[in-house]
Coordinates of C-alpha atoms and ligand atoms in Angstrom, one line a residue:
X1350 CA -0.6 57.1 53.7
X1351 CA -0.4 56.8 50.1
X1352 CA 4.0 56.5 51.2
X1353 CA 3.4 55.0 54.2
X1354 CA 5.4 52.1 53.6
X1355 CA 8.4 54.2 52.2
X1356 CA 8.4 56.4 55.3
X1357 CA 8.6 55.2 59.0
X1358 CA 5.2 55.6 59.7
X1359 CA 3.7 51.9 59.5
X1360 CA 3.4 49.8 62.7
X1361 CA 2.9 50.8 66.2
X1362 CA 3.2 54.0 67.9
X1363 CA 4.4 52.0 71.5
X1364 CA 1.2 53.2 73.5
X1365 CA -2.5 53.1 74.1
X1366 CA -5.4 55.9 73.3
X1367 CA -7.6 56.2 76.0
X1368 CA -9.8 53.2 74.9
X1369 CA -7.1 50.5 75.8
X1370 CA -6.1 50.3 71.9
X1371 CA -3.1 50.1 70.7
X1372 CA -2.0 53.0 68.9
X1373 CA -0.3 52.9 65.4
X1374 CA 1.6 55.5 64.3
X1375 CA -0.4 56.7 61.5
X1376 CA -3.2 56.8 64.2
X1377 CA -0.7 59.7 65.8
X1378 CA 0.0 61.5 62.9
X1379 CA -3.5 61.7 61.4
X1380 CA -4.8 63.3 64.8
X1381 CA -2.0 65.8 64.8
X1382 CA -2.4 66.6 61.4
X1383 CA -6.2 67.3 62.1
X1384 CA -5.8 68.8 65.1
X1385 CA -3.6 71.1 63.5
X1386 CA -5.1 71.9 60.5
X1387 CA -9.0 72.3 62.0
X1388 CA -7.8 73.5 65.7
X1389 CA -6.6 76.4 64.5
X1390 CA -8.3 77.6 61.8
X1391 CA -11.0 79.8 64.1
X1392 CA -14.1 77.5 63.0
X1393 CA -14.3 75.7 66.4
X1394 CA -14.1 76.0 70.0
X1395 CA -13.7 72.7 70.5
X1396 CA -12.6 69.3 69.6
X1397 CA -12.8 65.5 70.2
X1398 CA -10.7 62.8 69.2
X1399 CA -10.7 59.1 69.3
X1400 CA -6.9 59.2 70.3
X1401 CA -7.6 61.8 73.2
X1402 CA -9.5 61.2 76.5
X1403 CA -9.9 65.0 77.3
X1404 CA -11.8 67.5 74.6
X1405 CA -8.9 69.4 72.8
X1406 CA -8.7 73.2 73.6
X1407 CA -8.1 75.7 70.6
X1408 CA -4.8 77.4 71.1
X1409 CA -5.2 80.8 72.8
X1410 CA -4.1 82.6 70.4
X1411 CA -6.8 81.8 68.1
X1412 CA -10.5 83.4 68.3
X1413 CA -12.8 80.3 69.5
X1414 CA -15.5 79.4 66.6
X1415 CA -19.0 78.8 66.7
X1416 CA -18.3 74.8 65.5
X1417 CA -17.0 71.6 67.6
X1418 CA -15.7 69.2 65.6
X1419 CA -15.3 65.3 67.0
X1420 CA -13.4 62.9 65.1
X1421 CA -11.7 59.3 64.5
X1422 CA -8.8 60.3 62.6
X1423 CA -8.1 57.0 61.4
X1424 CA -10.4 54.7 61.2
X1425 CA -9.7 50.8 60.8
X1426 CA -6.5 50.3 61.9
X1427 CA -5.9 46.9 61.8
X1428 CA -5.9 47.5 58.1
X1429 CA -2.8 50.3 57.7
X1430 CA -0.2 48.1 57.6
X1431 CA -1.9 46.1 54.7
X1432 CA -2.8 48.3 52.3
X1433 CA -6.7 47.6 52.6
X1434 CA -8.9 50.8 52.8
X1435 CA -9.3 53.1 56.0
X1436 CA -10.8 56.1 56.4
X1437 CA -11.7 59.2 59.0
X1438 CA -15.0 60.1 59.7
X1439 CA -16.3 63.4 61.5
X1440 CA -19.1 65.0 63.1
X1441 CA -19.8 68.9 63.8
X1442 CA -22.0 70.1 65.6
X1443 CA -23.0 74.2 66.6
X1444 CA -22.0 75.1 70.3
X1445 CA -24.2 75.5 73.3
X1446 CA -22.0 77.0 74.9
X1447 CA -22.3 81.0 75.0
X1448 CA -18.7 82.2 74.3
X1449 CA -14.9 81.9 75.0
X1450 CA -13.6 77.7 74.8
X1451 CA -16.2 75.3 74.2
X1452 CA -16.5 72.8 77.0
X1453 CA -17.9 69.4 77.4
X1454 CA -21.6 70.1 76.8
X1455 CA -20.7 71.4 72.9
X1456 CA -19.4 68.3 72.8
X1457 CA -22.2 65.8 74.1
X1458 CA -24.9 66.6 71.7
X1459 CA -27.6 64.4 70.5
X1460 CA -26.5 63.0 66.8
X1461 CA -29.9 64.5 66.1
X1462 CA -28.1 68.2 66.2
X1463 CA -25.4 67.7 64.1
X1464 CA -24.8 70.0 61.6
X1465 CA -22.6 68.4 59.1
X1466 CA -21.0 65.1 59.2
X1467 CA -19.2 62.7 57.0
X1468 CA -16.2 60.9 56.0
X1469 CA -12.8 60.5 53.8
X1470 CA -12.3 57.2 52.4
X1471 CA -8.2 56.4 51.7
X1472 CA -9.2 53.8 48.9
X1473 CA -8.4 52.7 45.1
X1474 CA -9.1 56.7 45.2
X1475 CA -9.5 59.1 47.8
X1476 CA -13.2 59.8 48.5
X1477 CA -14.9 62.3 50.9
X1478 CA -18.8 62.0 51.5
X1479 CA -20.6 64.5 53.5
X1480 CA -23.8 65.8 54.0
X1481 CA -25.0 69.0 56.2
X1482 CA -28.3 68.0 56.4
X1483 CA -29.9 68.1 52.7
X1484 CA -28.7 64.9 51.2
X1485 CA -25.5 62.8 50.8
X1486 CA -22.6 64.8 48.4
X1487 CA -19.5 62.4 47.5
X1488 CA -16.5 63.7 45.8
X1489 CA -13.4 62.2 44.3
X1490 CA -9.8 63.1 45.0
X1491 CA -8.3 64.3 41.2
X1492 CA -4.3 63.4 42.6
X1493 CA -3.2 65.7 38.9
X1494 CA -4.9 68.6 39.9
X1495 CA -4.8 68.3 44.3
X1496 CA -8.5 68.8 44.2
X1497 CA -12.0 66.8 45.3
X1498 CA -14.4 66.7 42.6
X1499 CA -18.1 66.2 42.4
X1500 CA -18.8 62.5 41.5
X1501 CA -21.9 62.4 42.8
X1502 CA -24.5 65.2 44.0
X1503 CA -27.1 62.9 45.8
X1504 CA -26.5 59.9 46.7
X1505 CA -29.3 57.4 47.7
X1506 CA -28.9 53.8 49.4
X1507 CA -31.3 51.2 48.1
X1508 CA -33.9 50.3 50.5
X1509 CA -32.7 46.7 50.6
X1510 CA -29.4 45.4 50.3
X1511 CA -27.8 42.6 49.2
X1512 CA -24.7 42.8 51.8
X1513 CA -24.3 41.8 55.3
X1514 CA -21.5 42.7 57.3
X1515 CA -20.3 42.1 60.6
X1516 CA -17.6 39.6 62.3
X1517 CA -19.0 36.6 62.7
X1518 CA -16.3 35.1 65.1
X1519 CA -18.3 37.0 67.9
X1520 CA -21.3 34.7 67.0
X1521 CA -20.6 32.5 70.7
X1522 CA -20.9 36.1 72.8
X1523 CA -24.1 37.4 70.7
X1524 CA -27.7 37.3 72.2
X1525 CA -30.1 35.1 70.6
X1526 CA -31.8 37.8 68.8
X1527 CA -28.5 39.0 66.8
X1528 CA -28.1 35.1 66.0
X1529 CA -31.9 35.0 64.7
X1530 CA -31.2 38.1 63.1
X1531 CA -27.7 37.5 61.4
X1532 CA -29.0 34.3 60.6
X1533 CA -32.0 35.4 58.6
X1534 CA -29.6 38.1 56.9
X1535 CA -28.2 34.6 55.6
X1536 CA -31.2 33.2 54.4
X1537 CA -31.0 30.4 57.0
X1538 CA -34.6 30.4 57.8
X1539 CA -35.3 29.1 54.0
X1540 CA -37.9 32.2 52.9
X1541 CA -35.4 34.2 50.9
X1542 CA -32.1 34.2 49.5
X1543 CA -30.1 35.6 51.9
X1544 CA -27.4 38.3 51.9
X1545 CA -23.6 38.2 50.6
X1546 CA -21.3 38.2 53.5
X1547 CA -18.6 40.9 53.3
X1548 CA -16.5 42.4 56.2
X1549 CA -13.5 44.3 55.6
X1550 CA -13.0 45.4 59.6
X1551 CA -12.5 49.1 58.7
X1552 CA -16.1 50.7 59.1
X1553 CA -15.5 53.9 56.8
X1554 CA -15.1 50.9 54.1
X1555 CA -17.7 48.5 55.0
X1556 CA -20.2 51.4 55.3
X1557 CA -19.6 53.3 52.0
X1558 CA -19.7 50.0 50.0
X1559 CA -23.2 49.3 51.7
X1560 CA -24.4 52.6 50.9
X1561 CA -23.5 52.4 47.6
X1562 CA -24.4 49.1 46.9
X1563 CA -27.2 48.5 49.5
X1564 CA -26.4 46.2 52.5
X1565 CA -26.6 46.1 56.6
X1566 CA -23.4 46.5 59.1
X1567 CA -23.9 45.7 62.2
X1568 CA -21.8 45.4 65.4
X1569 CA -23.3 44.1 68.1
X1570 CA -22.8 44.4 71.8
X1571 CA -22.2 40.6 73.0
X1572 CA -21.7 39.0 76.5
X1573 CA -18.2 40.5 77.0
X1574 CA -19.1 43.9 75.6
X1575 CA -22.4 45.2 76.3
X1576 CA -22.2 48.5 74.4
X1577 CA -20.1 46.5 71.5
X1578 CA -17.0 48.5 70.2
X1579 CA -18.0 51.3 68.0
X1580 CA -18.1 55.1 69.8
X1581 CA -21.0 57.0 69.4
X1582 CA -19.8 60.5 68.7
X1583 CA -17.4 60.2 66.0
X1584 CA -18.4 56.5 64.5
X1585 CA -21.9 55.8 64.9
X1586 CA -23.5 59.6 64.8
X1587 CA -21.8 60.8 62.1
X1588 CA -22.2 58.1 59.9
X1589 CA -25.7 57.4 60.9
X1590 CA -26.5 61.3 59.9
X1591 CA -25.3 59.9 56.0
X1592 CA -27.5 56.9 56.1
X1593 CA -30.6 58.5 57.1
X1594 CA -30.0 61.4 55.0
X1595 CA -29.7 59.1 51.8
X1596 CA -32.6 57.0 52.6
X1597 CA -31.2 54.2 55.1
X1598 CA -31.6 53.8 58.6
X1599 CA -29.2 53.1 61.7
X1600 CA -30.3 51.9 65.1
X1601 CA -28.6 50.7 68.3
X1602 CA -30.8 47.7 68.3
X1603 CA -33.9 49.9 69.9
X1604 CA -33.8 53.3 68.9
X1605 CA -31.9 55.2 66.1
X1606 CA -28.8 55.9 66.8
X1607 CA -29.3 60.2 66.2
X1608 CA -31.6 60.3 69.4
X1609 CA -29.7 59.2 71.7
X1610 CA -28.1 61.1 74.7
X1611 CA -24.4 60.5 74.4
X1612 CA -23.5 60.7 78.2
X1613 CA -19.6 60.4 78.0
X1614 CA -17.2 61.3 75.5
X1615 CA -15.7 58.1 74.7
X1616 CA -19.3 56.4 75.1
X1617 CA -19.7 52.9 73.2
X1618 CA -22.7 51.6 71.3
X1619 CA -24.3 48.5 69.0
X1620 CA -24.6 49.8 65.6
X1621 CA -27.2 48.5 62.9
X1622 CA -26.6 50.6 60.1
X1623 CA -27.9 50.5 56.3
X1624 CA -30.7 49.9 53.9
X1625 CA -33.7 51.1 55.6
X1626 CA -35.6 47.5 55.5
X1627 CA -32.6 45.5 56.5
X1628 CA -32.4 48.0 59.8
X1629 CA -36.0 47.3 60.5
X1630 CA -35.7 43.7 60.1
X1631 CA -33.0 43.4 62.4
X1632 CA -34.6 45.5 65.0
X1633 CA -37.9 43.6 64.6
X1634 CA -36.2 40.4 65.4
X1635 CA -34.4 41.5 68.6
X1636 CA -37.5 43.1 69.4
X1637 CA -39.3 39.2 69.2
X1638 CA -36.1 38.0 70.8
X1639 CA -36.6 40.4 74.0
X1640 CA -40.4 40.3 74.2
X1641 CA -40.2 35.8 74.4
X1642 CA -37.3 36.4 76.9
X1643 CA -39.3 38.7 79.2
X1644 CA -42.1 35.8 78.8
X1645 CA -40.3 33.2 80.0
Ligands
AHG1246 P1 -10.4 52.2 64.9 O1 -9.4 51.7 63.9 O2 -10.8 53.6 64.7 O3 -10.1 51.9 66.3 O4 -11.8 51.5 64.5 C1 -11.7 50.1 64.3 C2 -13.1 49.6 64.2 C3 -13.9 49.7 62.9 O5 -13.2 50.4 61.9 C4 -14.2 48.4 62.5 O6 -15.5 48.3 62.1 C5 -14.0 47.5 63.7 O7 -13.1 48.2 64.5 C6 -13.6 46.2 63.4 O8 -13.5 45.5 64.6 P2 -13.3 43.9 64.7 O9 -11.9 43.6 64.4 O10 -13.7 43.5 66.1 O11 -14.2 43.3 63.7
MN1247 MN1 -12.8 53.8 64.1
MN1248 MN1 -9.5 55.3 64.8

């Protein structure tokens, strides 16, 4: 990526992943190149990408692992061609299944169950940011040496943020609640401040800065997508496993995002993800906003 604009590899790829989406070429090449590198490398028995409809089959000539990986190769497309940050995120989980390839069920686990899960950040420096379930570990690319590097051992989110992010141009197909809600993130109901608005549109970005920094994303479903945009198994989960496990909170709306039972691969859901209190606030305001509908 770091060449991308020296090589033929910006710009579209001519056809569409299995969500509708235009593919882009580095889209392609960043699920080969993980495909390739994890798929046979003997840790998994499984995989799932967002470029794939079907789950991806170890070749046979490999020994299945005890792992299933899911991931989003590249994450914020519109943003490849213009140098602004992107990003793949992951999620890995043990498998159910007792032996030989892993199947569907390895791969529609609760979030809940995951066993490791994080991201790589393709920024002003390469970042990855993991956890596996006993905090959040972040190292930094060192380009001299080819290596990542411990930059920081535990990384905590503040409990309140002073970032909103989401895409605003959606406001006419949001419920009332998310208006209430994004509206308060503002400060439009005159108690507080209100929150800086920032929204890059790739959500590896928009998340790590809010972790750091302390902030809300969300991404509502809306009257012409129920379930919103963001998948479950290789968005939400995995990044929802980071926030809880540095102190923040993510939540479809209802109900955290790491209990719910993913159904399909390709599932879709609303995200609310962040500083813990900034989570709770948006999820106390829908909560209002469904309780006065039913009333009425
Ligand atoms: P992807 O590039 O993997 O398809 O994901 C794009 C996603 C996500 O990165 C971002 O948060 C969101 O799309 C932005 O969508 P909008 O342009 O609708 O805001
Ligand atoms: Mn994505
Ligand atoms: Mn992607």
């Amino acid at each position: 990526m770091r060449r991308a604009g020296l090589l033929d590899v910006l710009g579209r790829a001519g056809r569409k992943n299995v969500q509708g989406e235009e593919q882009q070429k580095l889209d392609v090449l960043a699920n080969e190149a993980i495909k390739n590198a994890v798929g046979g490398s003997g840790r998994v028995c499984v995989l799932a990408s967002e470029e794939e409809e079907e789950p991806i089959i170890p070749p046979a000539d490999v020994n299945p692992g005890k792992y299933v990986l899911l991931f989003d190769p590249l994450d914020g497309s519109s943003n490849i061609d213009v140098n602004v940050s992107i990003g793949t995120i992951f999620s890995i989980h043990r498998r159910v299944s007792p032996g030989g390839p892993g199947t569907l069920r390895d791969l529609l686990q609760r979030g809940r169950d995951q066993v490791a899960a994080g991201y790589v950040i393709y920024g002003s420096s390469t970042v990855l940011v993991y956890s596996s379930g006993q905090g959040v570990h972040g190292f930094t690319l060192d380009p001299s040496i080819g290596e990542f590097l411990l930059w920081n051992a535990d990384i905590r989110t503040p409990p309140m943020g002073r970032y909103y992010s989401v895409n605003e141009s959606h406001w006419t197909r949001w419920s009332e609640g998310y208006r209430r809600a994004v509206s308060i993130l503002k400060g439009l109901d005159g108690k507080g401040r209100g929150k800086n608005a920032r929204y890059i549109g790739s959500l590896v970005a928009d998340f790590h800065r809010n972790l750091l920094a302390g902030g809300v994303f969300l991404y509502p479903g809306d009257s012409a997508a129920p379930r919103g945009k963001l998948r479950l198994l290789y968005e939400a989960a995995p990044l929802a496993m980071i926030a809880e496990q540095a102190g923040g909170a993510a939540s479809d709306g209802v109900r955290p995002i790491l209990d719910i039972e993913p159904e399909e691969l390709h599932q879709r859901t609303p995200l609310v993800i962040g500083s813990r209190e900034d989570v709770a606030l948006v999820e106390r305001v829908l909560e209002e906003e469904s309780e006065q509908a039913e009333r009425l």
